[in-house]
Coordinates of C-alpha atoms in Angstrom, one line a residue:
X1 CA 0.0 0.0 0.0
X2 CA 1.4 3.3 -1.1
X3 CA 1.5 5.9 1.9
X4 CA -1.3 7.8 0.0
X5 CA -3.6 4.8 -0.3
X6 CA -3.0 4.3 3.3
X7 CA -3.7 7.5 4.2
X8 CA -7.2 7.4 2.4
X9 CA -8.4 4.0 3.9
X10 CA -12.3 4.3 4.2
X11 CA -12.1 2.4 7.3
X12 CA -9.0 4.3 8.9
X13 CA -10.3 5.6 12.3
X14 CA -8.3 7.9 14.9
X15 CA -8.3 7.5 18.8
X16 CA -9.9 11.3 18.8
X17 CA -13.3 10.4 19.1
X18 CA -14.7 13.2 17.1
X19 CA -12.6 12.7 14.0
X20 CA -14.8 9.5 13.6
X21 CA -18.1 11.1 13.2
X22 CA -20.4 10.6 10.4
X23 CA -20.5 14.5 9.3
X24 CA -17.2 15.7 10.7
X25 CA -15.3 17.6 8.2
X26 CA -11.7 16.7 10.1
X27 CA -12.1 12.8 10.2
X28 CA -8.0 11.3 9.7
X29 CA -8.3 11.1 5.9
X30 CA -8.3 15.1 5.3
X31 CA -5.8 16.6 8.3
X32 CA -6.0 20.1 6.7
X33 CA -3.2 22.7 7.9
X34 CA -3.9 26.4 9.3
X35 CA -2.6 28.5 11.8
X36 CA -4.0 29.3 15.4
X37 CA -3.4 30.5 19.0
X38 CA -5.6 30.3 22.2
X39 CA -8.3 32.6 21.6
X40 CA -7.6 35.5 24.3
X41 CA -3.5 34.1 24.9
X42 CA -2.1 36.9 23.1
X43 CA 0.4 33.4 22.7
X44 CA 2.0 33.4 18.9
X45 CA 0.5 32.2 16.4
X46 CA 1.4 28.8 15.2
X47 CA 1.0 26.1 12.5
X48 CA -1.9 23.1 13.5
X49 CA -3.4 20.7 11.7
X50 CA -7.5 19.5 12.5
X51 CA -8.2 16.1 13.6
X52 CA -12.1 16.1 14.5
X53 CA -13.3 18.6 16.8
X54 CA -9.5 19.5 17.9
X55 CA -6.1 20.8 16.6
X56 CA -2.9 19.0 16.8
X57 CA -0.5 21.7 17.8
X58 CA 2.6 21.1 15.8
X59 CA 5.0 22.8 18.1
X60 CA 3.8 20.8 20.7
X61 CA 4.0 17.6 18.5
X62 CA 7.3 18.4 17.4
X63 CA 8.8 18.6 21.3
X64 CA 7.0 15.3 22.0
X65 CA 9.5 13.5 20.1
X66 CA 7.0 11.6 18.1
X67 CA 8.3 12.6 15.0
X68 CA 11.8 12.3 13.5
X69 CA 13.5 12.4 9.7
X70 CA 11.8 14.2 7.3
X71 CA 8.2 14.5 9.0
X72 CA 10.2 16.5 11.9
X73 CA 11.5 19.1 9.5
X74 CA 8.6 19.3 7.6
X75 CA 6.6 20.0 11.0
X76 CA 9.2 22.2 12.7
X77 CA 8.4 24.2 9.3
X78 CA 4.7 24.3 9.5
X79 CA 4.7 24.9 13.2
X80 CA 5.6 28.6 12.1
X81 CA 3.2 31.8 12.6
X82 CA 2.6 31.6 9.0
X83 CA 2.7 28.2 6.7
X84 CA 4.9 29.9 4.1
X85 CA 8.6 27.5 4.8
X86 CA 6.7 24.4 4.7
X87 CA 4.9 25.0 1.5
X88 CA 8.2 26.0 -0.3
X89 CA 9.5 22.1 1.2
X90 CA 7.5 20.9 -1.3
X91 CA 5.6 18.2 -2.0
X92 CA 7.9 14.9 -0.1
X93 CA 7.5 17.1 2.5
X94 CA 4.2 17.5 2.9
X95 CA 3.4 13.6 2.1
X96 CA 6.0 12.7 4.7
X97 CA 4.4 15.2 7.6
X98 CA 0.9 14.1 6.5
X99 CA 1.6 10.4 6.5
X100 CA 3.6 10.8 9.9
X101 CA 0.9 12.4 11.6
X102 CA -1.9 10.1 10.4
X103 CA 0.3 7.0 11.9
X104 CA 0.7 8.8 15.3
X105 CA -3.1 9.6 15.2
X106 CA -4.9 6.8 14.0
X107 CA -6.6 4.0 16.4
X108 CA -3.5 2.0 18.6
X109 CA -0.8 4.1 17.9
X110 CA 1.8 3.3 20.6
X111 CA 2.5 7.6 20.6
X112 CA -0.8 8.5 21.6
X113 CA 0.0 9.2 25.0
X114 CA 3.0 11.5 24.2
X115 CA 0.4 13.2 21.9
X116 CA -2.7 13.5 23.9
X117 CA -1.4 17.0 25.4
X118 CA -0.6 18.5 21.8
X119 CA -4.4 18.6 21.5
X120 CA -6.4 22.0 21.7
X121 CA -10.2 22.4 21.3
X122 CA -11.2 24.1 18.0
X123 CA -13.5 26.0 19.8
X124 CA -11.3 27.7 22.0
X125 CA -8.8 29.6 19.5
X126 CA -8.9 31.9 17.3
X127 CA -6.9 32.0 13.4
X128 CA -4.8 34.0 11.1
X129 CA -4.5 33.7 8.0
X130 CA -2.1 30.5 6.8
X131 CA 0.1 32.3 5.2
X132 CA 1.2 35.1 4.0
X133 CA -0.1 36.1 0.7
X134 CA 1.9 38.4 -1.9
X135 CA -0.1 41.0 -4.2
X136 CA -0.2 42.5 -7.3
X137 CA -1.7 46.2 -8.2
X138 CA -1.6 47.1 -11.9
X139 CA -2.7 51.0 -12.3
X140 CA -3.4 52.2 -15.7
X141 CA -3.5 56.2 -15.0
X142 CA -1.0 57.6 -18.0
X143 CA -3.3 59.4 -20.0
X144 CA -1.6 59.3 -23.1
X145 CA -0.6 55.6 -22.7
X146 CA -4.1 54.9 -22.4
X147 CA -5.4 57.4 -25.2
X148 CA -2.8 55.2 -27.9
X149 CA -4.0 52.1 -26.3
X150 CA -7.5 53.1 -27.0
X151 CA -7.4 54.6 -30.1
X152 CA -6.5 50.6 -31.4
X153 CA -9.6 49.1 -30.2
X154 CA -12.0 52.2 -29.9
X155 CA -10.5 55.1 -32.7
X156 CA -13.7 57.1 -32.2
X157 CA -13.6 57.4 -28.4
X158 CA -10.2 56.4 -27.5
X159 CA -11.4 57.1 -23.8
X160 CA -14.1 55.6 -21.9
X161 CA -16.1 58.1 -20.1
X162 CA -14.9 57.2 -16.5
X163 CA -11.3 57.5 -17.2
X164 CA -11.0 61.0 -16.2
X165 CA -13.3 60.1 -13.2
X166 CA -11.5 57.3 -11.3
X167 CA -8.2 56.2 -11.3
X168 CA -8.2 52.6 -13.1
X169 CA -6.4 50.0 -11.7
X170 CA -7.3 46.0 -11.7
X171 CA -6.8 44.8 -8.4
X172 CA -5.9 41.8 -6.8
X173 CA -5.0 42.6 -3.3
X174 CA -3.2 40.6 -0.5
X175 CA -3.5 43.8 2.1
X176 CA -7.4 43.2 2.2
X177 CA -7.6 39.4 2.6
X178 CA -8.5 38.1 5.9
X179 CA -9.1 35.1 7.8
X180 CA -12.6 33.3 7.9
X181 CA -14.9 35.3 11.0
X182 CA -13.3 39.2 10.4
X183 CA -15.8 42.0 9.7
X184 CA -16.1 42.8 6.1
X185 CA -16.9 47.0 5.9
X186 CA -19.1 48.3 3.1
X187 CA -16.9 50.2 0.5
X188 CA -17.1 53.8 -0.1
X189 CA -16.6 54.7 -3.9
X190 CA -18.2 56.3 -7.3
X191 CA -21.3 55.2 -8.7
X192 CA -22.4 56.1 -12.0
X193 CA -26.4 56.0 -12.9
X194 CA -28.2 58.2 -15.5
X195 CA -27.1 61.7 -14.3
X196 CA -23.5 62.6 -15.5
X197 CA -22.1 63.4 -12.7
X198 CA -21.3 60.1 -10.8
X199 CA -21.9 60.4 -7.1
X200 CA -20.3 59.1 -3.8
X201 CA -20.8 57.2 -1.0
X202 CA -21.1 53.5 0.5
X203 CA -22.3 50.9 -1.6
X204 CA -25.3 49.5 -1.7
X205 CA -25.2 46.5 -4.0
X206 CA -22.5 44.6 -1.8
X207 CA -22.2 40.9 -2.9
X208 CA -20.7 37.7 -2.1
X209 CA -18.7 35.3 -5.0
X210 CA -18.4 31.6 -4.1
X211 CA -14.5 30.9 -4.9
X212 CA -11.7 28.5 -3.7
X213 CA -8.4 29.8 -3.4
X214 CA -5.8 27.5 -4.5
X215 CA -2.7 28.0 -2.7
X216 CA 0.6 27.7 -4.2
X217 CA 3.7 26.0 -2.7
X218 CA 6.9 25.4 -4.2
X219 CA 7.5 28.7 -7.0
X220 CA 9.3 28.8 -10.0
X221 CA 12.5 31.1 -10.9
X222 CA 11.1 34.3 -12.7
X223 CA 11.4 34.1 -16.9
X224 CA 10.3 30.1 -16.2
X225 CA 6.7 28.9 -17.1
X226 CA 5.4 25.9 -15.5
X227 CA 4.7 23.2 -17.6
X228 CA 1.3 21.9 -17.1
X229 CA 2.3 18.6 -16.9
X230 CA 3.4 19.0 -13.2
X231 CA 1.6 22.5 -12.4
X232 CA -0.2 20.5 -9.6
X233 CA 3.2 19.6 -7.5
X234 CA 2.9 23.7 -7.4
X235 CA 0.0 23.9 -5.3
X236 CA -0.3 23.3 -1.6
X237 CA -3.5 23.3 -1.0
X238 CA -7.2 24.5 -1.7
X239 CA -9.3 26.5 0.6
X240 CA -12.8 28.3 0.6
X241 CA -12.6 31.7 -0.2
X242 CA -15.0 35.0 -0.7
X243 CA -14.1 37.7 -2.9
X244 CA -16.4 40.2 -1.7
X245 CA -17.7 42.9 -4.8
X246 CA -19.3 46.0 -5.0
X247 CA -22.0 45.7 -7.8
X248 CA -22.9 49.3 -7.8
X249 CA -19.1 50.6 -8.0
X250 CA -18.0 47.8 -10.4
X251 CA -19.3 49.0 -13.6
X252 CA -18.2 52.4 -13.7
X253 CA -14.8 51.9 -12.7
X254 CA -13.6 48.3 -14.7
X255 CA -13.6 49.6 -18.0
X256 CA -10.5 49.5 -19.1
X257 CA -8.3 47.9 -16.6
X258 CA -10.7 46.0 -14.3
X259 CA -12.3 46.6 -11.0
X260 CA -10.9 48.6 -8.6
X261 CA -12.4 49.7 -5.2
X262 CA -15.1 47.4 -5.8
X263 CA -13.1 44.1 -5.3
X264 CA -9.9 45.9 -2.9
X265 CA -12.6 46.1 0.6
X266 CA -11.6 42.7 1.1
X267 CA -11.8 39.0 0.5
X268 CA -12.4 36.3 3.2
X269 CA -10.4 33.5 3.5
X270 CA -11.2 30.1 5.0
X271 CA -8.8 29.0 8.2
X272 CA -8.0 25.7 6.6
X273 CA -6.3 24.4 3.9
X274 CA -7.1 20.7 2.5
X275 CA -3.9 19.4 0.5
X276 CA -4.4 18.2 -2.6
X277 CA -3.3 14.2 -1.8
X278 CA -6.0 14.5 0.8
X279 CA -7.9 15.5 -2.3
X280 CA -6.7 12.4 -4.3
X281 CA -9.8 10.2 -4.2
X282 CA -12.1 13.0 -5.3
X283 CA -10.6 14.2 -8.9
X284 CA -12.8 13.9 -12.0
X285 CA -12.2 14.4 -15.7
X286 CA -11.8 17.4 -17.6
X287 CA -14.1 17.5 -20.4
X288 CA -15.3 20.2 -22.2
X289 CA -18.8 21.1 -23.9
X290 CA -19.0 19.2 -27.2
X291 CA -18.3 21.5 -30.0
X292 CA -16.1 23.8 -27.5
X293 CA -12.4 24.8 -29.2
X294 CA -9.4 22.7 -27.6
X295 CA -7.2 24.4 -25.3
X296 CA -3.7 25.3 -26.8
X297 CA -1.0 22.6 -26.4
X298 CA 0.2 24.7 -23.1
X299 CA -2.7 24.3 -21.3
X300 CA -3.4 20.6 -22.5
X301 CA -2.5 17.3 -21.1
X302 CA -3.2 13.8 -20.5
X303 CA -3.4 14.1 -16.6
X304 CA -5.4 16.9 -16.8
X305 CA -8.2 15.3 -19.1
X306 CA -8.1 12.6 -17.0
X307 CA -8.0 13.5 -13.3
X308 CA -8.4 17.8 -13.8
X309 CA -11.1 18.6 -11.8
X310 CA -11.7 17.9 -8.0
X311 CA -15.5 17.2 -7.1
X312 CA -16.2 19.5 -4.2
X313 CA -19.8 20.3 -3.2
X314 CA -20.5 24.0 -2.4
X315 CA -23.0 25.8 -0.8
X316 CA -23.5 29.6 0.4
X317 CA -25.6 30.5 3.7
X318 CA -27.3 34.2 4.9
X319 CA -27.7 34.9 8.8
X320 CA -29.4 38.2 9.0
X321 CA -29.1 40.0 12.3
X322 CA -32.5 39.5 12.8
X323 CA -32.0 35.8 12.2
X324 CA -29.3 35.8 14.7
X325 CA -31.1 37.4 17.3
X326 CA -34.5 35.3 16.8
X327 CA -32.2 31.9 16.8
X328 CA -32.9 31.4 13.4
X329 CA -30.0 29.6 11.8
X330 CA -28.4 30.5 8.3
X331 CA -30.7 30.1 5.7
X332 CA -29.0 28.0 2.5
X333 CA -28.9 30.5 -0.5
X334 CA -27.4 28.0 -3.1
X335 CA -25.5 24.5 -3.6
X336 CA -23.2 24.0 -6.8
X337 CA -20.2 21.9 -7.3
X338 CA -16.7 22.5 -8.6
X339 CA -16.2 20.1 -11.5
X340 CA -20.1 21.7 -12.6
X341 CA -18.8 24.9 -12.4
X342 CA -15.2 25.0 -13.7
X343 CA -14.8 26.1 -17.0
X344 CA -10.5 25.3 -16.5
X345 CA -8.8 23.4 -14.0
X346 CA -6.6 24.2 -11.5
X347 CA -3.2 22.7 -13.3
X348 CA -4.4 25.5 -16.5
X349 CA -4.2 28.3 -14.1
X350 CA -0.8 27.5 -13.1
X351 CA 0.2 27.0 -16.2
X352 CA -1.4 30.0 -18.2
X353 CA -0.1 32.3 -14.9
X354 CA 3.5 31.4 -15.3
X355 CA 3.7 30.8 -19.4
X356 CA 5.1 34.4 -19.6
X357 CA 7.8 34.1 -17.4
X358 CA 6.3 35.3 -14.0
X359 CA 7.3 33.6 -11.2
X360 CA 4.9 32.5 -8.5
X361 CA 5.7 32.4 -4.7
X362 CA 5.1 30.0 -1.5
X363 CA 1.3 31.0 0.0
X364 CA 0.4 32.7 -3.4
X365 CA -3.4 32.7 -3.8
X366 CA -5.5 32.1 -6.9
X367 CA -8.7 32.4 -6.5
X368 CA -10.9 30.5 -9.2
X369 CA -13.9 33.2 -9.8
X370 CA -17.3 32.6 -8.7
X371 CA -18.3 29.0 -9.1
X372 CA -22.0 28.1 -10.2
X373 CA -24.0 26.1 -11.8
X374 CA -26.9 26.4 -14.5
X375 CA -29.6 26.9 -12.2
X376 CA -30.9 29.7 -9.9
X377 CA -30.4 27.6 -7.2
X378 CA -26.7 26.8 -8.1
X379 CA -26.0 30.9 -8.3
X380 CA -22.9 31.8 -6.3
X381 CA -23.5 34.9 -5.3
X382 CA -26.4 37.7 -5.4
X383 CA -26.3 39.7 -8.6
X384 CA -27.4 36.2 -10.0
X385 CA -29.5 34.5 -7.6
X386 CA -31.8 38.0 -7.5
X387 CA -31.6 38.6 -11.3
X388 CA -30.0 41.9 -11.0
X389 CA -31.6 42.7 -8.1
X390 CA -34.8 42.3 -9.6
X391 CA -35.9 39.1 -7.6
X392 CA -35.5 39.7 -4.3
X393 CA -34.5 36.4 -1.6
X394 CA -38.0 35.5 0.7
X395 CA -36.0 34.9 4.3
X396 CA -37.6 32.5 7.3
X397 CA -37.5 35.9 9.4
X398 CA -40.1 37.4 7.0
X399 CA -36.8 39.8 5.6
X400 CA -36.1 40.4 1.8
X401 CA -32.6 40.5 0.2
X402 CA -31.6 41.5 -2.8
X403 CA -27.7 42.9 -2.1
X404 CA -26.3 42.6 1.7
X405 CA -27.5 45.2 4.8
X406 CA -25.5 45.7 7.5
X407 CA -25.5 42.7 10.0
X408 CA -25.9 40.0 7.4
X409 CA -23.6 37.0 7.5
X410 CA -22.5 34.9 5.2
X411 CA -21.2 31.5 4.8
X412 CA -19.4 29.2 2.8
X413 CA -19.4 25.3 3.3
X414 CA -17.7 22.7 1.0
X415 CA -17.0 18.9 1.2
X416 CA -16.1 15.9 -1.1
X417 CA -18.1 11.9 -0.3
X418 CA -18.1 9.5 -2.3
X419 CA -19.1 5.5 -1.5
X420 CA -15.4 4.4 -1.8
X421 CA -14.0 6.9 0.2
X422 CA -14.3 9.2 3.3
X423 CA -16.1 12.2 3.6
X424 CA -13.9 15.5 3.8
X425 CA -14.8 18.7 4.7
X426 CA -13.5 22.5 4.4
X427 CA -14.4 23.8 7.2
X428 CA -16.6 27.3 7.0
X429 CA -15.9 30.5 5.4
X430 CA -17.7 33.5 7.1
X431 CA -17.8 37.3 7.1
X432 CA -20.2 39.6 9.0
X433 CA -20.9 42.5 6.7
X434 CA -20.6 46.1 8.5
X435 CA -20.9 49.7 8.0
X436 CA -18.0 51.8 6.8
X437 CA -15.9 53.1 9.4
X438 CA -16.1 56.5 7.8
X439 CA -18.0 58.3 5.8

């Protein structure tokens, strides 16, 4: 048995009680990695790994003396504030940690007792962020750059009309991204309607997008692409993710780089990272849509038509305030899956991000876009499940939504079951959405 078949058994059970419950998202086949502390400690933050209802502090794991070789370097890395060193090991290293710990977990290991102590409650501590994520700003405000530009795709109006109204920029920020459970505040920014002079304020169309964030580990040197053929040894893991938007800023200011202030508020992170060989019974081929044009030769390979996709089920929850405070609990919005949803796989991305020479780094995140399926019910975030805003959502608490109000919550869920193999879960993905801090 190869150590990732062993890893996967169906009928491997752990001597934490909780990790062997029917609907637990942390039974010993997934042991996800993220980074936590003792809510309230003010104690660093450290790298864990969820087993059940608890975390395996790897600090504490690695001063046991349970581990040696290469599991004990890989763990000494990931028992860091932030997850970054290990996921540049690579992956033997992560196999060899994750195989490791699933022997010193499982039912009769002979370590158990020198493990017991490493254990902490999940619901006493409190997260960060697993790693730490690099960013990218591309601003597009040289007027005359942007009048040649123009004048090759538009010669009539080389401009679009908001140019000289906001400064363009596509965003993709790393400042903004937080950890599942911080505040999301509304965004302040121009809105453009009929009259011709935009006006200015806090949104009002603020929206959720059902994403995972696929988190890269090893890089590549800068000038050299990935090939596709072993993109996936790039990334570390998967994780759910929410990249908040602005529906009301968002079209005035995209045209022509992209959004700007209406993506840059923030985007919510999940806690916990599920590698991809935890991931290994769930992939599914990558067809697509008869009569649909063949990728180019880059972004084409055997692997990735056979085992390209990952079948994850999704689904997005609302808590109003008034929910909350009536002990109503979240009220499902939508359920869609991954391989339904994907247009490309996760390999293409890696390999289309790097084909011109740019070099990726350790706890890089790529988000996939919003993931939904063909019907209503599959919509991943608002501005589709309400038509526009033209359908508002019927709540158990007699409420309407079309875009969020202050006090709503919302939350992500995701797992992977089929018959031959454990059910895994993600763990949740939430944000409270608040008022601006100023106006």
């Amino acid at each position: 048995m190869t150590a990732v078949n062993e890893t996967h058994a169906l009928g491997l059970r752990s001597w934490v009680a909780s990790a062997n419950a029917e609907h637990t998202d942390f039974p010993i086949q997934n042991l996800p990695f993220g980074v936590f502390r003792r809510r309230g400690s003010g104690e660093r933050f450290r790298g864990g790994v969820a087993i059940g209802d608890q975390i395996l502090d790897l600090a504490a794991t690695v001063a046991s003396g349970v581990l040696d070789g290469a599991a004990r370097e890989a763990a000494i890395a990931a028992s860091r504030e932030q997850l970054n060193e290990f996921m540049a090991m690579g992956p033997s290293a992560w196999s060899a940690l994750r195989l490791a710990l699933s022997r010193i977990l499982r039912d009769g290991a002979a370590e158990r007792g020198r493990v017991e102590g490493c254990l902490v409650g999940q619901h006493a501590v409190e997260h960060a962020l697993p790693a730490a994520i690099g960013d990218y700003t591309d601003f597009y405000i040289g007027i005359h750059h942007a009048t040649a530009v123009g004048r090759l795709f538009r010669p009539d109006a080389p401009l679009l009309p908001n140019y000289k109204w906001v400064p363009i920029g596509y965003h993709g920020r790393s400042s903004s991204v937080v950890v599942s459970g911080e505040p999301i505040y509304r965004p302040l920014g121009q809105r453009k309607g009929l009259a011709e002079v935009p006006d200015f304020g806090p949104s009002e169309r603020v929206d959720y997008e059902l994403e995972l964030g696929f988190l890269v580990g090893t890089g590549n040197p800068r000038g050299e692409g990935i090939p596709i053929e072993n993109a996936e040894s790039h990334l570390f893991g998967v994780a759910l993710f929410n990249d908040w938007s602005a529906r009301d800023i968002q079209p005035w200011e995209y045209q022509p780089l992209g959004p700007f202030l209406s993506k840059n508020f923030g985007s919510t992170l999940a806690p916990w990272v599920v590698t991809l060989e935890a991931l290994a019974p769930f992939r599914s081929p990558y067809r697509r849509p008869a009569g649909d044009v063949d990728p180019l030769p880059y972004l084409d390979a055997a692997e990735n038509s056979a085992n390209g996709l990952i079948d994850i089920q999704l689904e997005v929850l609302l808590q109003t305030k008034k929910m909350a405070y009536s002990g109503l609990g979240p009220e499902r919005l939508s359920r869609s899956s991954f391989v339904e949803a994907a247009y490309w796989t996760p390999a293409q991305l890696v390999a289309h991000h790097t084909i011109g020479g740019c070099n990726l780094a350790p706890g890089d995140l790529l988000g996939s876009g919003t993931l939904s399926g063909p019907a209503i019910t599959q919509a991943g975030s608002l501005i589709e499940r309400t038509f526009g805003g033209r359908d508002p959502i019927s709540l158990p608490s007699d409420e309407k939504r079309t875009y969020l109000e202050d006090g709503d919550t919302v939350v992500f869920r995701a797992w992977c079951e089929r018959n031959e193999a454990r059910r895994i879960g993600f763990g949740e993905c939430a944000g409270t959405v608040l008022a601006p801090k100023r106006i």
